[in-house]
Short mmCIF file of C-alpha atoms in Angstrom, two decimals:
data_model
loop_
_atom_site.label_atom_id
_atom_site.label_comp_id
_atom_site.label_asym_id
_atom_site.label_seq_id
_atom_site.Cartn_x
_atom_site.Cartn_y
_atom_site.Cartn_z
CA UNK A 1 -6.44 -15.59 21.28
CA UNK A 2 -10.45 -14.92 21.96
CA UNK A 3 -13.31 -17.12 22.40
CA UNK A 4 -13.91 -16.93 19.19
CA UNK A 5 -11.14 -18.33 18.12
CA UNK A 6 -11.05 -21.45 20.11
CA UNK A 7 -14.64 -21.89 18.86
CA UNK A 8 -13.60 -21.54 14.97
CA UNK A 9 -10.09 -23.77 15.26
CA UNK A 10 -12.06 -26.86 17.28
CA UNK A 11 -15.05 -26.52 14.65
CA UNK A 12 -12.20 -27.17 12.06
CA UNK A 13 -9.88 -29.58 13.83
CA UNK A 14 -12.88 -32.06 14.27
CA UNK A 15 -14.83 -31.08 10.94
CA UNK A 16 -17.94 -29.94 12.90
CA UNK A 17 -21.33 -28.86 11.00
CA UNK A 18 -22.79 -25.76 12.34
CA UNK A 19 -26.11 -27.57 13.05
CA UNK A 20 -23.42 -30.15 15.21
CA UNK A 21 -22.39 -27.25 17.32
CA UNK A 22 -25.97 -26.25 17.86
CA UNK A 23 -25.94 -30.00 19.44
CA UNK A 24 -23.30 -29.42 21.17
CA UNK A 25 -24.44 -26.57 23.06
CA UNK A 26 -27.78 -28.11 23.82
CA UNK A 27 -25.71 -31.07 25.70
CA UNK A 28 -24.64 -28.26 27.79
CA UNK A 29 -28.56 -27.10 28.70
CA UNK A 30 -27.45 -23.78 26.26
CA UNK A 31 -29.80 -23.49 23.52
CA UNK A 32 -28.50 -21.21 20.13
CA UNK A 33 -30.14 -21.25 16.77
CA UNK A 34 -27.66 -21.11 13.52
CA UNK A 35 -27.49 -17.65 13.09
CA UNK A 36 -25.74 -17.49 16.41
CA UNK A 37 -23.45 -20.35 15.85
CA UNK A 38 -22.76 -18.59 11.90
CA UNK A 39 -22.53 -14.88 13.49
CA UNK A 40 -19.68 -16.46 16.15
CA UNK A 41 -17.76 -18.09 13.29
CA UNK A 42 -17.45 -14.72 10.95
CA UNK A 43 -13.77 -13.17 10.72
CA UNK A 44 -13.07 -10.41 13.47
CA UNK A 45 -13.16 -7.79 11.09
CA UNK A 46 -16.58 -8.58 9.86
CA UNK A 47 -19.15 -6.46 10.62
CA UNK A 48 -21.36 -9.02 11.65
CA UNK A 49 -19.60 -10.84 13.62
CA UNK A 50 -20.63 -11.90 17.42
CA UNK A 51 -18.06 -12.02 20.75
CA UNK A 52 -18.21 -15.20 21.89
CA UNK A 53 -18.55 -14.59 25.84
CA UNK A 54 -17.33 -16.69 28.78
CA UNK A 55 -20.17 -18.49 29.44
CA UNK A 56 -21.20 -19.43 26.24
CA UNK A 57 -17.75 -20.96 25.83
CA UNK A 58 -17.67 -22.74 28.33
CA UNK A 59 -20.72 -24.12 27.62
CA UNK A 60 -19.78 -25.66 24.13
CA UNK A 61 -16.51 -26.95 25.72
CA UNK A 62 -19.41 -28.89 28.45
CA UNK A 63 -21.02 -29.90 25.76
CA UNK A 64 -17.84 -30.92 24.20
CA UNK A 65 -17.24 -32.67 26.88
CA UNK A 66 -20.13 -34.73 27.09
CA UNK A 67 -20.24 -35.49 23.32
CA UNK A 68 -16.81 -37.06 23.06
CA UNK A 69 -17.61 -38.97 26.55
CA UNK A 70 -21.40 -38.98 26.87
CA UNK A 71 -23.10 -37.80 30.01
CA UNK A 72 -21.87 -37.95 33.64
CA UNK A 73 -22.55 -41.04 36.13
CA UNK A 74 -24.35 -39.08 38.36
CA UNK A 75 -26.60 -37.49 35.66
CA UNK A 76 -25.14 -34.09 37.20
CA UNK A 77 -24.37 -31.13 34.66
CA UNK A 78 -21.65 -28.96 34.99
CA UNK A 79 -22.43 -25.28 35.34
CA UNK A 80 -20.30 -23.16 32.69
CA UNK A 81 -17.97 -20.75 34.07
CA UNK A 82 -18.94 -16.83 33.64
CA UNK A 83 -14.97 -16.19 33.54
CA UNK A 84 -13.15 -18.74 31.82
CA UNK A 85 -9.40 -18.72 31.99
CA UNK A 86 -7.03 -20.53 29.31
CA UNK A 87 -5.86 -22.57 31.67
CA UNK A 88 -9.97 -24.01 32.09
CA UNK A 89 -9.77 -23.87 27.95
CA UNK A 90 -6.46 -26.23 28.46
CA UNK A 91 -8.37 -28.64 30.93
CA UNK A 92 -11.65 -29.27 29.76
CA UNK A 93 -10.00 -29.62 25.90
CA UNK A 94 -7.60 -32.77 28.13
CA UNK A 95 -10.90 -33.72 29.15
CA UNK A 96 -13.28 -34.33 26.35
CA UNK A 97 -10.16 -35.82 24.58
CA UNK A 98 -9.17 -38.13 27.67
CA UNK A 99 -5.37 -36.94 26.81
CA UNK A 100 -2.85 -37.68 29.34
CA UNK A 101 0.12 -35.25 30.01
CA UNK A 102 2.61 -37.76 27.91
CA UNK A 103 0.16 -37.88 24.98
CA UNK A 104 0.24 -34.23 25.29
CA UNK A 105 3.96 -33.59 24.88
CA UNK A 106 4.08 -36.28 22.00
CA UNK A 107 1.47 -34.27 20.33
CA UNK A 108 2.98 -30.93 20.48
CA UNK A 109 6.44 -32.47 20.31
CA UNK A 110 5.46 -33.13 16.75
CA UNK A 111 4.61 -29.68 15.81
CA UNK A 112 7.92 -28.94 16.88
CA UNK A 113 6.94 -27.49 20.36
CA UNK A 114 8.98 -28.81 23.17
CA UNK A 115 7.66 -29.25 27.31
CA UNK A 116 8.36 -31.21 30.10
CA UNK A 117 5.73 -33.03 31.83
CA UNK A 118 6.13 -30.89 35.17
CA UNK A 119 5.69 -27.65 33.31
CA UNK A 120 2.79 -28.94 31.69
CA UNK A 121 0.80 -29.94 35.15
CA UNK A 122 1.49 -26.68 36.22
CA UNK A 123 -1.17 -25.76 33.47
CA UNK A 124 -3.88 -28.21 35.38
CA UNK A 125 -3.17 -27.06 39.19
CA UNK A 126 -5.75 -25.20 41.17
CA UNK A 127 -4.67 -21.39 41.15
CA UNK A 128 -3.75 -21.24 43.93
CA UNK A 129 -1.17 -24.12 44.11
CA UNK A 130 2.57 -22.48 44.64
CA UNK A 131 3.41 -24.49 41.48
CA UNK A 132 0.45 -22.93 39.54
CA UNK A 133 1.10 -21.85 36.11
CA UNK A 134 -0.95 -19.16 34.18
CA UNK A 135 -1.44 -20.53 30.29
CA UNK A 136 -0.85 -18.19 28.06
CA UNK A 137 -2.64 -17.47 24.44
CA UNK A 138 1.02 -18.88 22.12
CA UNK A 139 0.79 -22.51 24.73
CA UNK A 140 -3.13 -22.72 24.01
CA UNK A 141 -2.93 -21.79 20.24
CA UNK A 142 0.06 -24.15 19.63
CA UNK A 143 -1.69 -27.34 21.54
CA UNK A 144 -5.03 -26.47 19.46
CA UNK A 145 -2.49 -26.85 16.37
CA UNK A 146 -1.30 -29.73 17.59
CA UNK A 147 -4.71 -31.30 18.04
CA UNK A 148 -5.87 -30.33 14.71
CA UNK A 149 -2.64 -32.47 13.04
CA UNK A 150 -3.91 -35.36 15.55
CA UNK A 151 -7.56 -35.64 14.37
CA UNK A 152 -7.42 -33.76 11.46
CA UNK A 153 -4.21 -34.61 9.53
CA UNK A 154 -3.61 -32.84 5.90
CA UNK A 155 -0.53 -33.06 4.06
CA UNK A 156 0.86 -31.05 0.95
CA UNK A 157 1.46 -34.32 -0.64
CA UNK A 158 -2.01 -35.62 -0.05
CA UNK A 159 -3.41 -32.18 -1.33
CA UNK A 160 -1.40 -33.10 -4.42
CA UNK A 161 -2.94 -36.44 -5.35
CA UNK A 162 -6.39 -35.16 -4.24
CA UNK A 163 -5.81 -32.24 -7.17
CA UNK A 164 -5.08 -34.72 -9.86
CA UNK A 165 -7.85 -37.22 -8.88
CA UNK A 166 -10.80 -34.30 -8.81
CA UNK A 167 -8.94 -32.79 -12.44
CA UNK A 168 -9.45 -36.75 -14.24
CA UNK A 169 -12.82 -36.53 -12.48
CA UNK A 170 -14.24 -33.24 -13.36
CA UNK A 171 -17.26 -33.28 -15.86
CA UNK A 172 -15.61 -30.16 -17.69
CA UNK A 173 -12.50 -31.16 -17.84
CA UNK A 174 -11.16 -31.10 -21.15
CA UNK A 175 -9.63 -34.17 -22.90
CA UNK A 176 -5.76 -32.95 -22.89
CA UNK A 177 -6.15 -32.34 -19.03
CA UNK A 178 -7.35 -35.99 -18.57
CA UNK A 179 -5.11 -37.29 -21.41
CA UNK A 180 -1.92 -35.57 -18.97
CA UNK A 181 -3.12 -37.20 -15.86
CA UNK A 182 -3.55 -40.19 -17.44
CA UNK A 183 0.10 -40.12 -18.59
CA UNK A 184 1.12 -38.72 -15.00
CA UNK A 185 -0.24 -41.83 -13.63
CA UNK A 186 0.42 -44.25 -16.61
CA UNK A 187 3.81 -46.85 -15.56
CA UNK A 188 6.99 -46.06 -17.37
CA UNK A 189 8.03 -48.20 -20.25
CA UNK A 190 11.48 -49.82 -20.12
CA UNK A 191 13.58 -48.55 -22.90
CA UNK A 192 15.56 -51.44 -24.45
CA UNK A 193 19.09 -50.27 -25.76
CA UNK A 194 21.66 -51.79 -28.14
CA UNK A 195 18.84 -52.91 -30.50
CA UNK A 196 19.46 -52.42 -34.48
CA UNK A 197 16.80 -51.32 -37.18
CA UNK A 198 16.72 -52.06 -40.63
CA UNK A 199 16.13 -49.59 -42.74
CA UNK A 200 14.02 -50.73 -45.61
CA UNK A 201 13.42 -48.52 -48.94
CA UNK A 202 9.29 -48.47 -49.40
CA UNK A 203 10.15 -47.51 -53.12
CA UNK A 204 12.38 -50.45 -53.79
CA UNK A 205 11.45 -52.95 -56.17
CA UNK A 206 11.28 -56.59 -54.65
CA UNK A 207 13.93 -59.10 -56.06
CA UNK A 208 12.49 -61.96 -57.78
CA UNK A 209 12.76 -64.85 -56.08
CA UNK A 210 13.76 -67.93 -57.99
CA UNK A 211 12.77 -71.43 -57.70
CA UNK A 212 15.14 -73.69 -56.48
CA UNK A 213 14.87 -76.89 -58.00
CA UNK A 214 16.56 -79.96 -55.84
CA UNK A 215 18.65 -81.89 -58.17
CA UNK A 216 18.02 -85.82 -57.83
CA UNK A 217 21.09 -88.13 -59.51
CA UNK A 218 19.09 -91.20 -61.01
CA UNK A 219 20.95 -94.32 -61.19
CA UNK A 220 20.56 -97.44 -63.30
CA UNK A 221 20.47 -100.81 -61.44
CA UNK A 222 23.52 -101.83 -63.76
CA UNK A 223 25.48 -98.70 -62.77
CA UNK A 224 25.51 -99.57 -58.92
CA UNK A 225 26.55 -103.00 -59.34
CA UNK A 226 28.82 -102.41 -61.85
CA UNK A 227 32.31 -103.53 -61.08
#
């Protein structure tokens, strides 16, 4: 794992600008211009692309440092390391993020990557500590990953929704495409069952209706008294 790619992976775990890492250096006392920063961020097997060296590394993870924390108490800067170990990477990343071991084995227990808490401060002893352990580039790469699902979270099913959202809300999209999210989204209708229809003939001629007339019985007075 080179410099370079500790430099492109915390760029995209935090969502950093290119003119933000510029900043970022400065708070260091490193100044780079963009071409720099854009040159350092190119694929390895582009032409123009520039090593990242020790000490400019360790620079932007000062910087880092001070950006996510602000400035020291004693207004003293920390002078970047010419050889920077992964082990430095490891501590100055625990650092800027004010992690503590356990909140690093929850992280990485999440991306499925298991580690005690001793073996872990082994990673932040001095060298030459008889429990000093050497970081290697898999340990660094995975915690990186494991940062990036911390602050920087993306899900397939959040891709999914995303897709269907920009597709309704695309000026060229056509109408069908809009019509089918629509739908997509749209709440199922309940189906009722059991229920009859009538057929009815359109060529049928109506029945006529007749009139029904009430029949009243009329009595004479000398008809209800009549004995």
């Amino acid at each position: 794992m080179t410099n370079n790619d500790v430099l492109r992976r915390i760029r995209y775990a935090f969502d950093l600008r290119d003119t933000k890492l510029v900043k970022i250096f400065a708070n260091a006392g490193l100044m780079v211009d963009l071409e720099q920063v854009k040159r350092w961020l190119k694929k390895d097997d582009d032409e123009q692309m520039l090593e990242l060296a020790d000490v400019e590394l360790a620079s932007f993870l000062n910087g880092f440092i001070i950006e996510k924390r602000g400035p020291r108490s004693d207004g003293k800067k920390v002078e970047a390391e010419t050889t920077l170990t992964k082990n430095l990477i490891l501590m100055k990343l625990k650092i800027a993020l004010s992690l503590q071991t356990d909140d690093i084995v929850g992280m990485l227990a999440k991306t499925g990557f298991s580690i005690g808490q001793s073996e872990l401060t082994a990673f932040f002893r001095k060298p030459d500590h008889k429990n000093y352990r050497h970081c290697k580039a898999q340990f660094l790469r995975n915690f990186i990953q494991a940062i990036q699902e911390q602050y920087r979270p993306s899900t397939t099913q959040t891709r999914k929704v995303n897709n269907k959202v920009d597709t309704f809300n695309k000026p060229n999209a056509t109408k069908s495409n809009q019509e089918s999210t629509v739908k997509s989204y749209a709440k199922p209708r309940s189906k009722k069952t059991g229920a009859k229809t009538l057929y009815v003939n359109p060529n049928a001629s109506k029945p006529e209706t007749k009139l029904r007339v009430r029949k009243v019985l009329k009595l004479k007075p000398e008809d209800i008294y009549k004995q």
